[in-house]
mmCIF file of C-alpha atoms and ligand atoms in Angstrom:
data_model
loop_
_atom_site.group_PDB
_atom_site.id
_atom_site.type_symbol
_atom_site.label_atom_id
_atom_site.label_comp_id
_atom_site.label_asym_id
_atom_site.label_seq_id
_atom_site.Cartn_x
_atom_site.Cartn_y
_atom_site.Cartn_z
ATOM 1 C CA UNK A 20 0.000 0.000 0.000
ATOM 2 C CA UNK A 21 1.263 3.483 -0.826
ATOM 3 C CA UNK A 22 2.503 5.537 2.067
ATOM 4 C CA UNK A 23 -0.184 8.196 2.275
ATOM 5 C CA UNK A 24 -0.153 11.141 4.571
ATOM 6 C CA UNK A 25 -3.000 11.004 7.082
ATOM 7 C CA UNK A 26 -5.496 13.606 5.962
ATOM 8 C CA UNK A 27 -6.158 16.413 8.403
ATOM 9 C CA UNK A 28 -9.640 16.075 9.831
ATOM 10 C CA UNK A 29 -12.202 18.594 8.748
ATOM 11 C CA UNK A 30 -15.665 19.577 9.902
ATOM 12 C CA UNK A 31 -16.909 18.550 13.342
ATOM 13 C CA UNK A 32 -13.924 16.379 14.177
ATOM 14 C CA UNK A 33 -11.522 19.178 13.302
ATOM 15 C CA UNK A 34 -13.409 21.445 15.660
ATOM 16 C CA UNK A 35 -13.189 18.894 18.465
ATOM 17 C CA UNK A 36 -9.464 18.521 17.901
ATOM 18 C CA UNK A 37 -8.665 22.197 17.615
ATOM 19 C CA UNK A 38 -8.940 23.044 21.330
ATOM 20 C CA UNK A 39 -6.187 22.506 23.851
ATOM 21 C CA UNK A 40 -5.526 18.804 24.481
ATOM 22 C CA UNK A 41 -6.359 18.666 28.160
ATOM 23 C CA UNK A 42 -5.570 15.585 30.214
ATOM 24 C CA UNK A 43 -8.568 13.807 31.642
ATOM 25 C CA UNK A 44 -9.642 14.545 35.186
ATOM 26 C CA UNK A 45 -7.662 12.342 37.532
ATOM 27 C CA UNK A 46 -8.954 8.993 38.625
ATOM 28 C CA UNK A 47 -10.569 9.424 42.080
ATOM 29 C CA UNK A 48 -8.871 6.157 43.088
ATOM 30 C CA UNK A 49 -5.506 7.935 42.831
ATOM 31 C CA UNK A 50 -6.601 10.852 45.006
ATOM 32 C CA UNK A 51 -6.493 10.992 48.797
ATOM 33 C CA UNK A 52 -9.850 10.360 50.461
ATOM 34 C CA UNK A 53 -11.462 13.758 50.893
ATOM 35 C CA UNK A 54 -12.115 15.287 54.296
ATOM 36 C CA UNK A 55 -15.765 16.141 54.330
ATOM 37 C CA UNK A 56 -18.136 18.148 56.438
ATOM 38 C CA UNK A 57 -21.872 18.488 56.001
ATOM 39 C CA UNK A 58 -24.053 21.429 56.941
ATOM 40 C CA UNK A 59 -27.656 21.102 58.123
ATOM 41 C CA UNK A 60 -30.273 23.582 59.249
ATOM 42 C CA UNK A 61 -32.461 23.020 62.314
ATOM 43 C CA UNK A 62 -35.935 21.719 61.453
ATOM 44 C CA UNK A 63 -39.107 23.763 61.942
ATOM 45 C CA UNK A 64 -41.672 20.973 61.954
ATOM 46 C CA UNK A 65 -41.986 17.270 62.660
ATOM 47 C CA UNK A 66 -41.818 16.351 58.984
ATOM 48 C CA UNK A 67 -38.695 18.475 58.517
ATOM 49 C CA UNK A 68 -37.200 16.826 61.594
ATOM 50 C CA UNK A 69 -37.795 13.418 60.040
ATOM 51 C CA UNK A 70 -36.161 14.550 56.779
ATOM 52 C CA UNK A 71 -33.150 15.952 58.654
ATOM 53 C CA UNK A 72 -32.611 12.744 60.595
ATOM 54 C CA UNK A 73 -32.915 10.597 57.499
ATOM 55 C CA UNK A 74 -30.270 12.834 55.957
ATOM 56 C CA UNK A 75 -27.976 12.598 59.002
ATOM 57 C CA UNK A 76 -28.306 8.812 59.173
ATOM 58 C CA UNK A 77 -27.566 8.416 55.470
ATOM 59 C CA UNK A 78 -24.435 10.569 55.620
ATOM 60 C CA UNK A 79 -23.132 9.327 58.976
ATOM 61 C CA UNK A 80 -21.402 6.166 57.619
ATOM 62 C CA UNK A 81 -19.231 8.387 55.386
ATOM 63 C CA UNK A 82 -17.413 9.465 58.557
ATOM 64 C CA UNK A 83 -17.325 13.224 57.920
ATOM 65 C CA UNK A 84 -14.794 15.271 59.851
ATOM 66 C CA UNK A 85 -17.719 17.173 61.378
ATOM 67 C CA UNK A 86 -21.309 18.132 60.703
ATOM 68 C CA UNK A 87 -22.543 21.641 61.398
ATOM 69 C CA UNK A 88 -25.938 23.052 62.295
ATOM 70 C CA UNK A 89 -26.828 26.596 61.301
ATOM 71 C CA UNK A 90 -28.202 29.348 63.509
ATOM 72 C CA UNK A 91 -31.233 31.113 61.998
ATOM 73 C CA UNK A 92 -31.030 34.746 60.922
ATOM 74 C CA UNK A 93 -31.268 36.967 63.980
ATOM 75 C CA UNK A 94 -30.614 34.036 66.299
ATOM 76 C CA UNK A 95 -34.176 32.843 65.647
ATOM 77 C CA UNK A 96 -33.318 29.157 65.882
ATOM 78 C CA UNK A 97 -31.287 29.276 69.103
ATOM 79 C CA UNK A 98 -33.131 26.443 70.888
ATOM 80 C CA UNK A 99 -33.663 24.360 67.734
ATOM 81 C CA UNK A 100 -29.998 24.621 66.821
ATOM 82 C CA UNK A 101 -29.073 23.658 70.360
ATOM 83 C CA UNK A 102 -31.398 20.636 70.530
ATOM 84 C CA UNK A 103 -30.296 19.385 67.100
ATOM 85 C CA UNK A 104 -26.635 19.644 68.097
ATOM 86 C CA UNK A 105 -27.354 17.980 71.461
ATOM 87 C CA UNK A 106 -29.109 15.088 69.705
ATOM 88 C CA UNK A 107 -26.174 14.663 67.325
ATOM 89 C CA UNK A 108 -23.879 14.454 70.367
ATOM 90 C CA UNK A 109 -26.010 11.912 72.216
ATOM 91 C CA UNK A 110 -27.327 9.733 69.383
ATOM 92 C CA UNK A 111 -24.674 9.607 66.686
ATOM 93 C CA UNK A 112 -20.986 8.954 66.181
ATOM 94 C CA UNK A 113 -20.645 12.339 64.458
ATOM 95 C CA UNK A 114 -18.615 15.332 65.611
ATOM 96 C CA UNK A 115 -20.912 18.355 65.692
ATOM 97 C CA UNK A 116 -20.093 21.986 65.057
ATOM 98 C CA UNK A 117 -22.608 24.585 66.207
ATOM 99 C CA UNK A 118 -23.036 27.796 64.234
ATOM 100 C CA UNK A 119 -23.265 30.794 66.514
ATOM 101 C CA UNK A 120 -24.013 34.381 65.528
ATOM 102 C CA UNK A 121 -23.831 37.692 67.332
ATOM 103 C CA UNK A 122 -27.170 39.099 66.124
ATOM 104 C CA UNK A 123 -29.737 40.377 68.630
ATOM 105 C CA UNK A 124 -27.865 39.364 71.759
ATOM 106 C CA UNK A 125 -25.406 40.833 74.243
ATOM 107 C CA UNK A 126 -21.873 39.488 74.381
ATOM 108 C CA UNK A 127 -22.681 37.714 77.640
ATOM 109 C CA UNK A 128 -25.779 36.036 76.131
ATOM 110 C CA UNK A 129 -23.779 34.797 73.170
ATOM 111 C CA UNK A 130 -20.998 33.488 75.378
ATOM 112 C CA UNK A 131 -23.546 31.785 77.621
ATOM 113 C CA UNK A 132 -24.745 29.788 74.591
ATOM 114 C CA UNK A 133 -21.114 28.865 73.896
ATOM 115 C CA UNK A 134 -20.653 27.760 77.507
ATOM 116 C CA UNK A 135 -23.741 25.535 77.231
ATOM 117 C CA UNK A 136 -22.234 23.978 74.115
ATOM 118 C CA UNK A 137 -18.938 23.390 75.873
ATOM 119 C CA UNK A 138 -20.750 21.704 78.769
ATOM 120 C CA UNK A 139 -22.690 19.530 76.306
ATOM 121 C CA UNK A 140 -19.377 18.301 74.879
ATOM 122 C CA UNK A 141 -19.385 20.440 71.733
ATOM 123 C CA UNK A 142 -15.860 21.505 70.843
ATOM 124 C CA UNK A 143 -16.338 23.186 67.474
ATOM 125 C CA UNK A 144 -18.112 26.487 66.817
ATOM 126 C CA UNK A 145 -18.722 28.115 63.434
ATOM 127 C CA UNK A 146 -18.450 31.735 64.562
ATOM 128 C CA UNK A 147 -20.347 34.273 62.497
ATOM 129 C CA UNK A 148 -21.544 37.818 62.767
ATOM 130 C CA UNK A 149 -24.846 36.755 61.225
ATOM 131 C CA UNK A 150 -27.408 38.681 59.243
ATOM 132 C CA UNK A 151 -30.434 40.488 60.620
ATOM 133 C CA UNK A 152 -33.800 38.732 60.201
ATOM 134 C CA UNK A 153 -35.449 39.173 56.760
ATOM 135 C CA UNK A 154 -36.812 42.665 56.175
ATOM 136 C CA UNK A 155 -34.748 44.361 58.879
ATOM 137 C CA UNK A 156 -32.153 45.768 56.487
ATOM 138 C CA UNK A 157 -28.648 46.646 57.595
ATOM 139 C CA UNK A 158 -26.868 44.784 60.411
ATOM 140 C CA UNK A 159 -26.758 46.744 63.643
ATOM 141 C CA UNK A 160 -24.976 45.221 66.595
ATOM 142 C CA UNK A 161 -27.077 44.747 69.711
ATOM 143 C CA UNK A 162 -26.171 47.397 72.336
ATOM 144 C CA UNK A 163 -23.636 45.478 74.368
ATOM 145 C CA UNK A 164 -23.268 42.924 71.589
ATOM 146 C CA UNK A 165 -20.433 41.980 69.262
ATOM 147 C CA UNK A 166 -20.001 44.142 66.175
ATOM 148 C CA UNK A 167 -18.271 41.540 64.053
ATOM 149 C CA UNK A 168 -17.210 37.918 63.926
ATOM 150 C CA UNK A 169 -13.592 38.734 64.829
ATOM 151 C CA UNK A 170 -14.687 39.861 68.321
ATOM 152 C CA UNK A 171 -16.832 36.756 68.765
ATOM 153 C CA UNK A 172 -13.830 34.561 67.918
ATOM 154 C CA UNK A 173 -11.830 36.368 70.604
ATOM 155 C CA UNK A 174 -14.660 35.900 73.124
ATOM 156 C CA UNK A 175 -14.934 32.181 72.351
ATOM 157 C CA UNK A 176 -11.216 31.727 72.930
ATOM 158 C CA UNK A 177 -11.799 32.802 76.525
ATOM 159 C CA UNK A 178 -14.491 30.160 77.087
ATOM 160 C CA UNK A 179 -12.598 27.074 76.012
ATOM 161 C CA UNK A 180 -10.219 25.552 73.540
ATOM 162 C CA UNK A 181 -12.812 25.395 70.770
ATOM 163 C CA UNK A 182 -12.031 24.552 67.203
ATOM 164 C CA UNK A 183 -13.360 27.694 65.501
ATOM 165 C CA UNK A 184 -14.421 27.999 61.872
ATOM 166 C CA UNK A 185 -15.303 31.358 60.300
ATOM 167 C CA UNK A 186 -16.917 32.481 57.033
ATOM 168 C CA UNK A 187 -14.877 33.491 53.976
ATOM 169 C CA UNK A 188 -16.077 35.112 50.762
ATOM 170 C CA UNK A 189 -14.314 34.186 47.505
ATOM 171 C CA UNK A 190 -16.392 36.829 45.692
ATOM 172 C CA UNK A 191 -16.155 39.392 48.541
ATOM 173 C CA UNK A 192 -18.820 40.008 51.178
ATOM 174 C CA UNK A 193 -21.468 42.488 49.947
ATOM 175 C CA UNK A 194 -20.731 44.890 52.831
ATOM 176 C CA UNK A 195 -16.985 44.913 52.256
ATOM 177 C CA UNK A 196 -15.380 48.212 51.315
ATOM 178 C CA UNK A 197 -13.094 46.368 48.884
ATOM 179 C CA UNK A 198 -11.823 42.826 48.218
ATOM 180 C CA UNK A 199 -8.634 43.760 50.091
ATOM 181 C CA UNK A 200 -10.588 45.022 53.123
ATOM 182 C CA UNK A 201 -12.621 41.803 53.092
ATOM 183 C CA UNK A 202 -9.467 39.688 53.043
ATOM 184 C CA UNK A 203 -8.107 41.760 55.890
ATOM 185 C CA UNK A 204 -11.266 40.988 57.938
ATOM 186 C CA UNK A 205 -10.714 37.287 57.263
ATOM 187 C CA UNK A 206 -7.070 37.485 58.299
ATOM 188 C CA UNK A 207 -8.055 39.254 61.510
ATOM 189 C CA UNK A 208 -10.586 36.520 62.354
ATOM 190 C CA UNK A 209 -7.857 33.939 61.924
ATOM 191 C CA UNK A 210 -5.318 35.949 63.895
ATOM 192 C CA UNK A 211 -7.968 36.198 66.647
ATOM 193 C CA UNK A 212 -7.949 32.405 66.913
ATOM 194 C CA UNK A 213 -10.057 30.830 64.152
ATOM 195 C CA UNK A 214 -8.658 27.531 62.964
ATOM 196 C CA UNK A 215 -10.399 27.200 59.646
ATOM 197 C CA UNK A 216 -12.545 29.210 57.213
ATOM 198 C CA UNK A 217 -15.436 27.826 55.233
ATOM 199 C CA UNK A 218 -16.352 29.692 52.089
ATOM 200 C CA UNK A 219 -19.630 31.063 50.914
ATOM 201 C CA UNK A 220 -20.738 28.911 47.992
ATOM 202 C CA UNK A 221 -19.445 29.694 44.511
ATOM 203 C CA UNK A 222 -19.907 27.941 41.187
ATOM 204 C CA UNK A 223 -16.735 28.598 39.208
ATOM 205 C CA UNK A 224 -13.759 26.662 40.523
ATOM 206 C CA UNK A 225 -11.445 29.392 39.252
ATOM 207 C CA UNK A 226 -13.082 31.946 41.565
ATOM 208 C CA UNK A 227 -12.136 29.818 44.565
ATOM 209 C CA UNK A 228 -8.676 28.872 43.311
ATOM 210 C CA UNK A 229 -7.781 32.537 42.758
ATOM 211 C CA UNK A 230 -9.193 33.406 46.174
ATOM 212 C CA UNK A 231 -7.034 30.886 48.030
ATOM 213 C CA UNK A 232 -4.003 32.225 46.174
ATOM 214 C CA UNK A 233 -4.852 35.684 47.512
ATOM 215 C CA UNK A 234 -5.364 34.233 51.008
ATOM 216 C CA UNK A 235 -1.954 32.567 50.898
ATOM 217 C CA UNK A 236 -0.311 35.819 49.729
ATOM 218 C CA UNK A 237 -1.994 37.616 52.645
ATOM 219 C CA UNK A 238 -0.257 35.206 55.023
ATOM 220 C CA UNK A 239 -3.283 33.010 55.796
ATOM 221 C CA UNK A 240 -2.237 29.444 56.447
ATOM 222 C CA UNK A 241 -5.360 27.721 57.871
ATOM 223 C CA UNK A 242 -7.559 25.663 55.526
ATOM 224 C CA UNK A 243 -10.050 27.721 53.517
ATOM 225 C CA UNK A 244 -12.521 24.946 52.872
ATOM 226 C CA UNK A 245 -14.740 25.324 49.801
ATOM 227 C CA UNK A 246 -18.466 25.433 50.554
ATOM 228 C CA UNK A 247 -20.279 23.389 47.917
ATOM 229 C CA UNK A 248 -23.937 24.059 47.218
ATOM 230 C CA UNK A 249 -25.642 21.500 44.977
ATOM 231 C CA UNK A 250 -28.285 23.454 43.060
ATOM 232 C CA UNK A 251 -31.638 21.958 42.201
ATOM 233 C CA UNK A 252 -33.776 25.074 42.440
ATOM 234 C CA UNK A 253 -32.122 27.504 40.067
ATOM 235 C CA UNK A 254 -34.611 30.364 40.572
ATOM 236 C CA UNK A 255 -34.169 30.242 44.334
ATOM 237 C CA UNK A 256 -30.385 30.256 44.030
ATOM 238 C CA UNK A 257 -30.490 33.298 41.756
ATOM 239 C CA UNK A 258 -32.537 35.201 44.370
ATOM 240 C CA UNK A 259 -30.370 34.150 47.293
ATOM 241 C CA UNK A 260 -27.119 34.783 45.446
ATOM 242 C CA UNK A 261 -28.133 38.372 44.715
ATOM 243 C CA UNK A 262 -28.334 38.944 48.479
ATOM 244 C CA UNK A 263 -25.153 37.191 49.518
ATOM 245 C CA UNK A 264 -22.870 38.360 46.732
ATOM 246 C CA UNK A 265 -22.264 35.018 45.010
ATOM 247 C CA UNK A 266 -22.373 35.176 41.224
ATOM 248 C CA UNK A 267 -24.388 32.715 39.207
ATOM 249 C CA UNK A 268 -22.587 32.059 35.925
ATOM 250 C CA UNK A 269 -24.476 32.234 32.655
ATOM 251 C CA UNK A 270 -23.773 28.565 31.960
ATOM 252 C CA UNK A 271 -25.802 27.631 35.015
ATOM 253 C CA UNK A 272 -28.871 29.457 33.721
ATOM 254 C CA UNK A 273 -28.413 27.627 30.458
ATOM 255 C CA UNK A 274 -28.130 24.264 32.240
ATOM 256 C CA UNK A 275 -31.424 24.745 34.067
ATOM 257 C CA UNK A 276 -33.250 26.407 31.170
ATOM 258 C CA UNK A 277 -36.712 24.987 30.487
ATOM 259 C CA UNK A 278 -36.739 22.413 33.304
ATOM 260 C CA UNK A 279 -38.388 24.422 36.091
ATOM 261 C CA UNK A 280 -41.290 21.961 36.212
ATOM 262 C CA UNK A 281 -39.218 18.827 35.762
ATOM 263 C CA UNK A 282 -37.724 17.914 39.129
ATOM 264 C CA UNK A 283 -36.195 14.608 38.019
ATOM 265 C CA UNK A 284 -34.166 16.260 35.271
ATOM 266 C CA UNK A 285 -33.215 19.133 37.549
ATOM 267 C CA UNK A 286 -31.810 16.684 40.087
ATOM 268 C CA UNK A 287 -29.746 14.919 37.430
ATOM 269 C CA UNK A 288 -28.452 18.217 36.077
ATOM 270 C CA UNK A 289 -27.657 19.341 39.639
ATOM 271 C CA UNK A 290 -25.624 16.198 40.262
ATOM 272 C CA UNK A 291 -23.602 16.674 37.084
ATOM 273 C CA UNK A 292 -22.940 20.365 37.754
ATOM 274 C CA UNK A 293 -21.828 19.731 41.337
ATOM 275 C CA UNK A 294 -19.727 16.716 40.310
ATOM 276 C CA UNK A 295 -17.903 18.776 37.682
ATOM 277 C CA UNK A 296 -17.222 21.495 40.203
ATOM 278 C CA UNK A 297 -15.811 19.233 42.917
ATOM 279 C CA UNK A 298 -13.774 17.103 40.534
ATOM 280 C CA UNK A 299 -12.167 20.191 39.100
ATOM 281 C CA UNK A 300 -11.285 21.395 42.601
ATOM 282 C CA UNK A 301 -9.990 17.934 43.465
ATOM 283 C CA UNK A 302 -7.872 17.906 40.310
ATOM 284 C CA UNK A 303 -6.360 21.152 41.583
ATOM 285 C CA UNK A 304 -5.319 19.546 44.850
ATOM 286 C CA UNK A 305 -8.243 20.459 47.106
ATOM 287 C CA UNK A 306 -9.051 17.573 49.436
ATOM 288 C CA UNK A 307 -11.398 19.118 51.956
ATOM 289 C CA UNK A 308 -15.008 20.066 51.182
ATOM 290 C CA UNK A 309 -17.944 21.470 53.158
ATOM 291 C CA UNK A 310 -21.252 20.473 51.608
ATOM 292 C CA UNK A 311 -24.391 22.532 52.139
ATOM 293 C CA UNK A 312 -26.864 19.645 52.272
ATOM 294 C CA UNK A 313 -30.104 21.651 52.679
ATOM 295 C CA UNK A 314 -31.066 18.598 54.768
ATOM 296 C CA UNK A 315 -31.266 16.373 51.695
ATOM 297 C CA UNK A 316 -28.969 13.406 51.586
ATOM 298 C CA UNK A 317 -29.120 12.268 47.973
ATOM 299 C CA UNK A 318 -27.034 14.956 46.236
ATOM 300 C CA UNK A 319 -24.668 15.365 49.183
ATOM 301 C CA UNK A 320 -24.098 11.620 49.244
ATOM 302 C CA UNK A 321 -23.537 11.482 45.489
ATOM 303 C CA UNK A 322 -20.976 14.302 45.606
ATOM 304 C CA UNK A 323 -19.145 12.651 48.496
ATOM 305 C CA UNK A 324 -19.141 9.355 46.616
ATOM 306 C CA UNK A 325 -17.803 10.950 43.434
ATOM 307 C CA UNK A 326 -15.017 12.527 45.485
ATOM 308 C CA UNK A 327 -14.030 9.058 46.655
ATOM 309 C CA UNK A 328 -15.728 8.858 50.076
ATOM 310 C CA UNK A 329 -17.018 5.420 51.001
ATOM 311 C CA UNK A 330 -18.969 4.235 54.044
ATOM 312 C CA UNK A 331 -16.603 3.339 56.876
ATOM 313 C CA UNK A 332 -16.132 -0.382 57.038
ATOM 314 C CA UNK A 333 -17.055 -0.898 53.367
ATOM 315 C CA UNK A 334 -14.451 -2.568 51.141
ATOM 316 C CA UNK A 335 -11.703 -0.114 50.277
ATOM 317 C CA UNK A 336 -12.897 2.522 52.767
HETATM 318 C C1 LIG B 17 -19.832 29.021 56.020
HETATM 319 C C2 LIG B 17 -20.887 30.032 56.379
HETATM 320 C C3 LIG B 17 -21.876 29.681 57.296
HETATM 321 C C4 LIG B 17 -22.866 30.605 57.667
HETATM 322 N N1 LIG B 17 -23.810 30.249 58.604
HETATM 323 C C5 LIG B 17 -24.720 31.156 59.035
HETATM 324 C C6 LIG B 17 -25.646 30.846 60.074
HETATM 325 O O1 LIG B 17 -25.672 29.742 60.597
HETATM 326 N N2 LIG B 17 -26.529 31.814 60.453
HETATM 327 C C7 LIG B 17 -26.530 33.066 59.897
HETATM 328 O O2 LIG B 17 -27.347 33.911 60.302
HETATM 329 N N3 LIG B 17 -25.652 33.396 58.907
HETATM 330 C C8 LIG B 17 -24.755 32.483 58.462
HETATM 331 N N4 LIG B 17 -23.846 32.813 57.474
HETATM 332 C C9 LIG B 17 -23.951 34.128 56.836
HETATM 333 C C10 LIG B 17 -23.148 35.214 57.586
HETATM 334 O O3 LIG B 17 -23.697 35.413 58.876
HETATM 335 C C11 LIG B 17 -23.207 36.490 56.761
HETATM 336 O O4 LIG B 17 -22.467 36.352 55.594
HETATM 337 C C12 LIG B 17 -22.853 37.783 57.499
HETATM 338 O O5 LIG B 17 -23.286 38.875 56.702
HETATM 339 C C13 LIG B 17 -21.374 37.963 57.739
HETATM 340 O O6 LIG B 17 -20.932 37.120 58.719
HETATM 341 P P1 LIG B 17 -19.325 36.975 59.012
HETATM 342 O O7 LIG B 17 -19.205 36.119 60.193
HETATM 343 O O8 LIG B 17 -18.621 36.594 57.786
HETATM 344 O O9 LIG B 17 -19.042 38.500 59.410
HETATM 345 P P2 LIG B 17 -17.701 39.343 59.558
HETATM 346 O O10 LIG B 17 -16.509 38.527 59.363
HETATM 347 O O11 LIG B 17 -17.807 40.131 60.815
HETATM 348 O O12 LIG B 17 -17.885 40.343 58.348
HETATM 349 C C14 LIG B 17 -17.973 39.853 57.013
HETATM 350 C C15 LIG B 17 -17.490 40.897 56.056
HETATM 351 O O13 LIG B 17 -18.355 42.029 56.079
HETATM 352 C C16 LIG B 17 -17.617 43.232 55.958
HETATM 353 N N5 LIG B 17 -17.871 44.006 57.154
HETATM 354 C C17 LIG B 17 -18.473 43.617 58.293
HETATM 355 N N6 LIG B 17 -18.525 44.609 59.196
HETATM 356 C C18 LIG B 17 -17.949 45.675 58.601
HETATM 357 C C19 LIG B 17 -17.672 47.009 59.011
HETATM 358 N N7 LIG B 17 -18.025 47.462 60.204
HETATM 359 N N8 LIG B 17 -17.031 47.839 58.148
HETATM 360 C C20 LIG B 17 -16.665 47.398 56.910
HETATM 361 N N9 LIG B 17 -16.901 46.130 56.462
HETATM 362 C C21 LIG B 17 -17.521 45.287 57.289
HETATM 363 C C22 LIG B 17 -16.154 42.808 55.884
HETATM 364 O O14 LIG B 17 -15.732 42.827 54.539
HETATM 365 C C23 LIG B 17 -16.120 41.400 56.397
HETATM 366 O O15 LIG B 17 -15.149 40.585 55.789
HETATM 367 C C24 LIG B 17 -22.875 31.910 57.077
HETATM 368 C C25 LIG B 17 -21.877 32.245 56.134
HETATM 369 C C26 LIG B 17 -20.891 31.326 55.798
HETATM 370 C C27 LIG B 17 -19.847 31.711 54.794
#
């Protein structure tokens, strides 16, 4: 047969071959098992309580590093947060972290809640300034209360040797004067004694990867754990993101276009979008993830599984 030069592909194939030749995402088997944490919110009704506990029980065998329970805006869930955390302590093998905010309470009242947690055996607090309840507008510290999370961190340090996580904002907190001022606030929270930051959710891996570069340059050395929000309700996320300063990329709108009334498809799309996001982060060396579960186990479990987490005691785990 004549030696013929291989013809250059044309048309569709040429287009597929014209981009950069990127290596495949790494095999999860070759990656270290991720350190995971899961976030829940305290239930408001019996049916929500049942859903939360089904979620906790499903995720428990994955052996997360900790699970956290949020504190409602304005401190509105104080007793529900406390009883959920207490039940996690007494009925599960999980390590709980209690969110605590400064809103609507004096310093002493806030520290009293922390003391109760310490006595109940809780050793991890997610320390936040908090937001005022819906409709109240701008945050105003309670007279005699903490003005910002940094001061709460300092107060907690005096109560006990808590592990303290704080919030971080890869796309800058909406009240920040500038990205630099926001980073400075974060650094001050860590210098005050926080041991980890957990980020607000974001959807573009690059946003987070650039942020941690900036953190490192600012001298921050504690883990800045990415907060992962699996999205099933696109419209709701758009509304919430506008308030908290997270951007929703155009591609996400496109992904969820035309499926508002089709929950099954939305859930599948959500799983793919979240899987792409975490695998990309994992490929860039990130091995610790905080998953906002919204008290639903299925997507959180799937993401953990994709990252390589397996139930403790299962083969290979
Ligand atoms: C992981 C995570 C978990 C959360 N959990 C809860 C929860 O359970 N309950 C709840 O109510 N909220 C929660 N939030 C939301 C959080 O309370 C809000 O984002 C709040 O607006 C800021 O809290 P912070 O602790 O980050 O505040 P801070 O660190 O005190 O401030 C955040 C930023 O706001 C700007 N800022 C604040 N004060 C000033 C000032 N005086 N002058 C200039 N700039 C200022 C700074 O840029 C600063 O970095 C959570 C957020 C995250 C990221």
